[in-house]
PDB file of C-alpha atoms in Angstrom:
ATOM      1  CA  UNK A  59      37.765  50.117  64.265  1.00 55.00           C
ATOM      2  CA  UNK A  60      34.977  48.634  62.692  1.00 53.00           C
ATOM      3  CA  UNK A  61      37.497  48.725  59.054  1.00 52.00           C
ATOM      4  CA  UNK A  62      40.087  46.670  60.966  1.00 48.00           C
ATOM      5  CA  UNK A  63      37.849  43.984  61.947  1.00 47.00           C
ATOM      6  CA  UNK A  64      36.824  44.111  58.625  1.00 47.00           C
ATOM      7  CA  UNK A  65      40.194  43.645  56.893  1.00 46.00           C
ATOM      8  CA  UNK A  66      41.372  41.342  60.046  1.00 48.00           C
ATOM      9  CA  UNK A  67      38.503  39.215  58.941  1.00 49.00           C
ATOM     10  CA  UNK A  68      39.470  38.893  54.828  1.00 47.00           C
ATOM     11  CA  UNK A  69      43.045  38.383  55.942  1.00 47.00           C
ATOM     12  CA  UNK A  70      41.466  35.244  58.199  1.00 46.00           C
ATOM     13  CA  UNK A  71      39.625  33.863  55.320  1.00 46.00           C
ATOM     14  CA  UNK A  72      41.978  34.061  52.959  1.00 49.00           C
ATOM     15  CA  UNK A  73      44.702  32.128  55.294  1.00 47.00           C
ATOM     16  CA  UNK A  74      41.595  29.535  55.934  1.00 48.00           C
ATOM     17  CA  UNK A  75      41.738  29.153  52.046  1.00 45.00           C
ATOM     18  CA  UNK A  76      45.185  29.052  51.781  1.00 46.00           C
ATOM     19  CA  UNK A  77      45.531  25.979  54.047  1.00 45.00           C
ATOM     20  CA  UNK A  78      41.992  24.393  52.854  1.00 48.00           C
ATOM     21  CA  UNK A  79      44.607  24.108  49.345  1.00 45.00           C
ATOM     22  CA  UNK A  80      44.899  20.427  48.506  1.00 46.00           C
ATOM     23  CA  UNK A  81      48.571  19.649  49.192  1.00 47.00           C
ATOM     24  CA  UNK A  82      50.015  18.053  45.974  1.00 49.00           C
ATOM     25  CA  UNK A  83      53.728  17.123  47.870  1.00 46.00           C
ATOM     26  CA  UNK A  84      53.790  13.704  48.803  1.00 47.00           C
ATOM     27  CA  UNK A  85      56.531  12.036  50.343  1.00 49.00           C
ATOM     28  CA  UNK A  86      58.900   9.747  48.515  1.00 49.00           C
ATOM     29  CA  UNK A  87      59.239   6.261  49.485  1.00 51.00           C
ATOM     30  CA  UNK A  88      60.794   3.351  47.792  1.00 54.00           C
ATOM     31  CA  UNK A  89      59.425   0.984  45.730  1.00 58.00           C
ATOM     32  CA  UNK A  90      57.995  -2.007  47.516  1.00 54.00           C
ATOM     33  CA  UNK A  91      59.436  -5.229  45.893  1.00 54.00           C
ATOM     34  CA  UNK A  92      57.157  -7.615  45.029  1.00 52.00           C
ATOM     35  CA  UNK A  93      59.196 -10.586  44.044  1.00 51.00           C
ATOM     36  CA  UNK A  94      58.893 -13.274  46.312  1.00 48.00           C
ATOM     37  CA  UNK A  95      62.698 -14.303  48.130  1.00 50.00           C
ATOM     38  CA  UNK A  96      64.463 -16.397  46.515  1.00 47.00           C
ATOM     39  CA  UNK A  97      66.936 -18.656  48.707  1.00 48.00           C
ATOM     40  CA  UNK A  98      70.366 -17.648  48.220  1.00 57.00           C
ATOM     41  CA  UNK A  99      71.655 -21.386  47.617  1.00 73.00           C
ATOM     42  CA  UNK A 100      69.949 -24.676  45.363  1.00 76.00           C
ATOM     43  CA  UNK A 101      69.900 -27.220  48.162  1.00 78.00           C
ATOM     44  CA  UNK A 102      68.539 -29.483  45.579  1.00 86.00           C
ATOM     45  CA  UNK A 103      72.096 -29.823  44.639  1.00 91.00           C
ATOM     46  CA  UNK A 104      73.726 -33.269  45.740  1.00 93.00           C
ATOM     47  CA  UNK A 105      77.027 -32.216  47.945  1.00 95.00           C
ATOM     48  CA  UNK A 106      77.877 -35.937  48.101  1.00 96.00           C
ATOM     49  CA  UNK A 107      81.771 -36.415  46.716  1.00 96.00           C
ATOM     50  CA  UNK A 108      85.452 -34.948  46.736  1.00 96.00           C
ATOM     51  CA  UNK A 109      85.592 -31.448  47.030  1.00 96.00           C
ATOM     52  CA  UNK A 110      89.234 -29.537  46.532  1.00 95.00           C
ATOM     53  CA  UNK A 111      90.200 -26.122  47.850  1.00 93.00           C
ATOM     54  CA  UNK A 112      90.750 -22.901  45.440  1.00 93.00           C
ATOM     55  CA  UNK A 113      93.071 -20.045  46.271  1.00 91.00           C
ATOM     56  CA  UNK A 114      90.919 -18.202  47.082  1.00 92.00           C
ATOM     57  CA  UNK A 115      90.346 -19.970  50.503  1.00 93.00           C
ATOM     58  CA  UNK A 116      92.026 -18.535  53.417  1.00 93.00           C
ATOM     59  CA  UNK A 117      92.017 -17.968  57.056  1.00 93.00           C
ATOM     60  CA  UNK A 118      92.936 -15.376  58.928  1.00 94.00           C
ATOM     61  CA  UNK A 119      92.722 -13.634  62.181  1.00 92.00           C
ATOM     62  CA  UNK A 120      92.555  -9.776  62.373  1.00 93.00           C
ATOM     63  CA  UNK A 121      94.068  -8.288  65.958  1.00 94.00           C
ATOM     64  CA  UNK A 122      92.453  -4.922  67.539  1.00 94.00           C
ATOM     65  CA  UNK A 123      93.731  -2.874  70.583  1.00 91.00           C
ATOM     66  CA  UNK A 124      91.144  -2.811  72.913  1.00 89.00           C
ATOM     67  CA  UNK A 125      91.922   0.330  74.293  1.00 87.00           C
ATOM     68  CA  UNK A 126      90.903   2.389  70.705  1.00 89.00           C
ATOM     69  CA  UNK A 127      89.849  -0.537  68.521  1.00 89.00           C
ATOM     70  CA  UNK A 128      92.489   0.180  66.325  1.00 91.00           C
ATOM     71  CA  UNK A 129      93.948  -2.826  64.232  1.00 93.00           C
ATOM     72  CA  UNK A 130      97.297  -4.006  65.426  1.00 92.00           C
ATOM     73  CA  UNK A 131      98.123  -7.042  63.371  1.00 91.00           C
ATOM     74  CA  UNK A 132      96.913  -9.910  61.049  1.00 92.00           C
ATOM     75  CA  UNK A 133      98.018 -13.181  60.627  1.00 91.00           C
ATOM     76  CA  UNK A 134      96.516 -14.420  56.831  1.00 90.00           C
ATOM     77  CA  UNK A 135      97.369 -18.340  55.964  1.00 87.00           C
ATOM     78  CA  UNK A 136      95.781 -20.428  53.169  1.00 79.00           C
ATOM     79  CA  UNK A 137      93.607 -23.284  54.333  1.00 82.00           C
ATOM     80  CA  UNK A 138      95.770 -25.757  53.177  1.00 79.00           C
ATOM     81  CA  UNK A 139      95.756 -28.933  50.545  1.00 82.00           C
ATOM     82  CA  UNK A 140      93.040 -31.142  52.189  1.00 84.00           C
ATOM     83  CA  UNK A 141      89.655 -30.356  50.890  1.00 89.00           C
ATOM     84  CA  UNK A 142      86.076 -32.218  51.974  1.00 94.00           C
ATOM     85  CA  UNK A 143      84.903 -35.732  50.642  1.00 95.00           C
ATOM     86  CA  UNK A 144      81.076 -35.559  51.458  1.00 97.00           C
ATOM     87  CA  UNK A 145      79.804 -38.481  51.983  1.00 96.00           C
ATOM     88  CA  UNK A 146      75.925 -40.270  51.508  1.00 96.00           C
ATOM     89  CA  UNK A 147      76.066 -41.392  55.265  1.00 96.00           C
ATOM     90  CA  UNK A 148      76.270 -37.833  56.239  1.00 95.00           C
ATOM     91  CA  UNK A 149      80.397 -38.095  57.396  1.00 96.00           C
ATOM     92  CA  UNK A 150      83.068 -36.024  55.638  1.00 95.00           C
ATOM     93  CA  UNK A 151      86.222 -38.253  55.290  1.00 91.00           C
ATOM     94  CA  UNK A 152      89.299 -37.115  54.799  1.00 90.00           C
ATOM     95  CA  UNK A 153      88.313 -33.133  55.661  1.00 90.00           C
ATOM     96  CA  UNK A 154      90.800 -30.379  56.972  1.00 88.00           C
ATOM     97  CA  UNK A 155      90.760 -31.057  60.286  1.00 88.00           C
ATOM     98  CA  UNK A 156      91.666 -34.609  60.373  1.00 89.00           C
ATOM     99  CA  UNK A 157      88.937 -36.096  62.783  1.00 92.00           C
ATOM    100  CA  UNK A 158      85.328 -37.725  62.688  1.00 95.00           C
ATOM    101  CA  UNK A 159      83.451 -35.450  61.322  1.00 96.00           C
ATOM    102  CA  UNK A 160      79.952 -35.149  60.262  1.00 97.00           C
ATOM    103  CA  UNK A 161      77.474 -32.695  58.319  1.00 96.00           C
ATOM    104  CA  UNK A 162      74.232 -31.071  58.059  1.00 95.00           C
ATOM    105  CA  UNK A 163      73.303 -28.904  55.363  1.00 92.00           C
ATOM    106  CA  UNK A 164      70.470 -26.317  55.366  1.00 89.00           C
ATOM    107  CA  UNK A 165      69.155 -23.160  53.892  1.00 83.00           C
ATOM    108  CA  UNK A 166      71.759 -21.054  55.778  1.00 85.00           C
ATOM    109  CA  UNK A 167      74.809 -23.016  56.411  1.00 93.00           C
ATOM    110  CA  UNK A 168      76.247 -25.937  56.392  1.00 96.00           C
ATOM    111  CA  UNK A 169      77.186 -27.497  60.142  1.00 97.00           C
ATOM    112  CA  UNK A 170      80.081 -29.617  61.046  1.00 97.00           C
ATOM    113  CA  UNK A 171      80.049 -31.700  64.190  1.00 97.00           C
ATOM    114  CA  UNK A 172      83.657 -32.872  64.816  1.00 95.00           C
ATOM    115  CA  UNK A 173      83.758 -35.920  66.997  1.00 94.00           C
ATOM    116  CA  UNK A 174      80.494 -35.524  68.786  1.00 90.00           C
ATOM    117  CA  UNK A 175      81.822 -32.433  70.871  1.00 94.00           C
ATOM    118  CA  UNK A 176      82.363 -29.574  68.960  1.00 92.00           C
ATOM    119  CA  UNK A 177      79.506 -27.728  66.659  1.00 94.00           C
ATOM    120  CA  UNK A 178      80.967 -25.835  63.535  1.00 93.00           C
ATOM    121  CA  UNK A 179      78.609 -23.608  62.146  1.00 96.00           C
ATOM    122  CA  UNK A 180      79.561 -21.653  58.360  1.00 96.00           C
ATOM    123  CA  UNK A 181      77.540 -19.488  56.732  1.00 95.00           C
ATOM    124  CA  UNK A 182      76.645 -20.673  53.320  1.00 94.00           C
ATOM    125  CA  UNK A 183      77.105 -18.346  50.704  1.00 93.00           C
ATOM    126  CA  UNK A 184      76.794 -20.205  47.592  1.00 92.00           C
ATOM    127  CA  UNK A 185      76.278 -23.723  46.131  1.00 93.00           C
ATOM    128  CA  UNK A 186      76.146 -24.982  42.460  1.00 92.00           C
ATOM    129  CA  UNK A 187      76.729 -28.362  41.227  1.00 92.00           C
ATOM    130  CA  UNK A 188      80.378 -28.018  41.059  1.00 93.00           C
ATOM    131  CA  UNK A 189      81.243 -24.872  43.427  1.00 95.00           C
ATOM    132  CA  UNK A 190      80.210 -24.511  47.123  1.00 94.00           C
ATOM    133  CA  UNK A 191      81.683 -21.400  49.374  1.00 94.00           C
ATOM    134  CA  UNK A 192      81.091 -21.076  53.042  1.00 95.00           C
ATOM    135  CA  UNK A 193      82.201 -18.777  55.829  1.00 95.00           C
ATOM    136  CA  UNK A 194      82.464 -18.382  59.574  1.00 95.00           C
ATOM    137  CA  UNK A 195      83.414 -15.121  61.614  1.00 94.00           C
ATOM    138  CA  UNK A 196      84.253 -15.887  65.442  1.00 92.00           C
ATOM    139  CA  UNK A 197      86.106 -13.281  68.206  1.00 92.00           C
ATOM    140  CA  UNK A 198      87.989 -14.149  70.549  1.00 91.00           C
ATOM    141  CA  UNK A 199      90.625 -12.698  73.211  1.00 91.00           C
ATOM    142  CA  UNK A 200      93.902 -13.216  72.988  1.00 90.00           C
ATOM    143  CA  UNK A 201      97.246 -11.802  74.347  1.00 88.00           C
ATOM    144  CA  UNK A 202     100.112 -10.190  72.577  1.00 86.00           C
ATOM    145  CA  UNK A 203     103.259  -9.306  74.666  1.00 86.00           C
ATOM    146  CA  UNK A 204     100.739  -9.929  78.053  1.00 87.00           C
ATOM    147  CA  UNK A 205      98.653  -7.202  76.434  1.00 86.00           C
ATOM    148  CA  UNK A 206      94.583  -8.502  76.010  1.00 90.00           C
ATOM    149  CA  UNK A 207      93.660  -7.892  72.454  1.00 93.00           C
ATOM    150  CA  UNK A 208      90.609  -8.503  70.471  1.00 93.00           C
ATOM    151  CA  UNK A 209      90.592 -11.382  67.412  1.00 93.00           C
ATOM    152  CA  UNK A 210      88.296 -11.463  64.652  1.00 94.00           C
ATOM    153  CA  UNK A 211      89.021 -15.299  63.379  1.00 93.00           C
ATOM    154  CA  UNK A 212      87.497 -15.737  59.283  1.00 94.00           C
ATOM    155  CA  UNK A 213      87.609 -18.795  57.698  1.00 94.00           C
ATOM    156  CA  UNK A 214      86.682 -18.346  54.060  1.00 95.00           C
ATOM    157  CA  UNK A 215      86.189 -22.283  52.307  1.00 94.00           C
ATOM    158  CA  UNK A 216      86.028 -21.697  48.643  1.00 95.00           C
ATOM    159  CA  UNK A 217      85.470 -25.685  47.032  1.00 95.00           C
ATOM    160  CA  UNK A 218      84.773 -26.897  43.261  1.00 96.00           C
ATOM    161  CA  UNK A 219      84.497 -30.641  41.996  1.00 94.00           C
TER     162      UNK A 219
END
């Protein structure tokens, strides 16, 4: 008896010495990135002045059943020939949507009231002295055949001087 205490004693310490064991594993975790954030657009750039669409604009609306979310149609159309004249007093004449319309730019987008009612808000994605692209993403409901379906609405605004 007194030889397994003994030996249930050794096999104790050595366990205790076993786990004492500086662990060398460490987990891995990304590198932190230092660099400080830099905005994704110049707004020291001067917008002020005509504007013309590429082909690469477009707009188009994206249908999805509601019942599976599965996609049941598109409708894809360019944005047409009228592009933005920006101008100093903060009013965009002629634009695309033929009415009074005025803008605010900012570090995220650039905003479009249109007659004092309506608020358009785009995402901007870049601007350079003589290129400027900007997007919105809206859903709405609509109907096909009396059937509710879901509408993912993109307008895509590519512009150069």
């Amino acid at each position: 008896m007194k030889n397994l205490f003994v030996l249930a004693a050794a096999f104790l310490a050595m366990t205790m010495v076993g786990c004492q064991k500086e662990d060398t594993i460490s987990p891995v975790t990304p590198e932190q990135d230092t660099t400080p954030e830099v905005p994704a657009v110049d707004l020291t750039v001067d917008i002020v002045g005509a504007w013309s669409l590429t082909s690469a604009a477009e707009y188009k609306i994206l249908f999805y059943s509601r019942e599976d979310g599965s996609l049941l149609d598109s409708v894809v159309s360019d944005l047409g020939d009228t592009g933005f004249t920006f101008r100093a007093d903060g009013s965009v004449t002629p634009n695309p949507w033929d009415l009074s319309v005025t803008y605010a730019l900012d570090s995220t987008g650039i905003h479009f009231n249109l007659m004092g009612v309506i608020t358009r808000d785009y995402e901007l994605k870049a601007l350079s002295q003589d290129h400027m692209t900007f997007t919105r993403c809206d859903t709405s409901e609509y109907s096909m055949g009396g059937i509710p379906v879901d509408g993912v609405e993109i307008e895509y605004w590519d512009l150069v001087r």
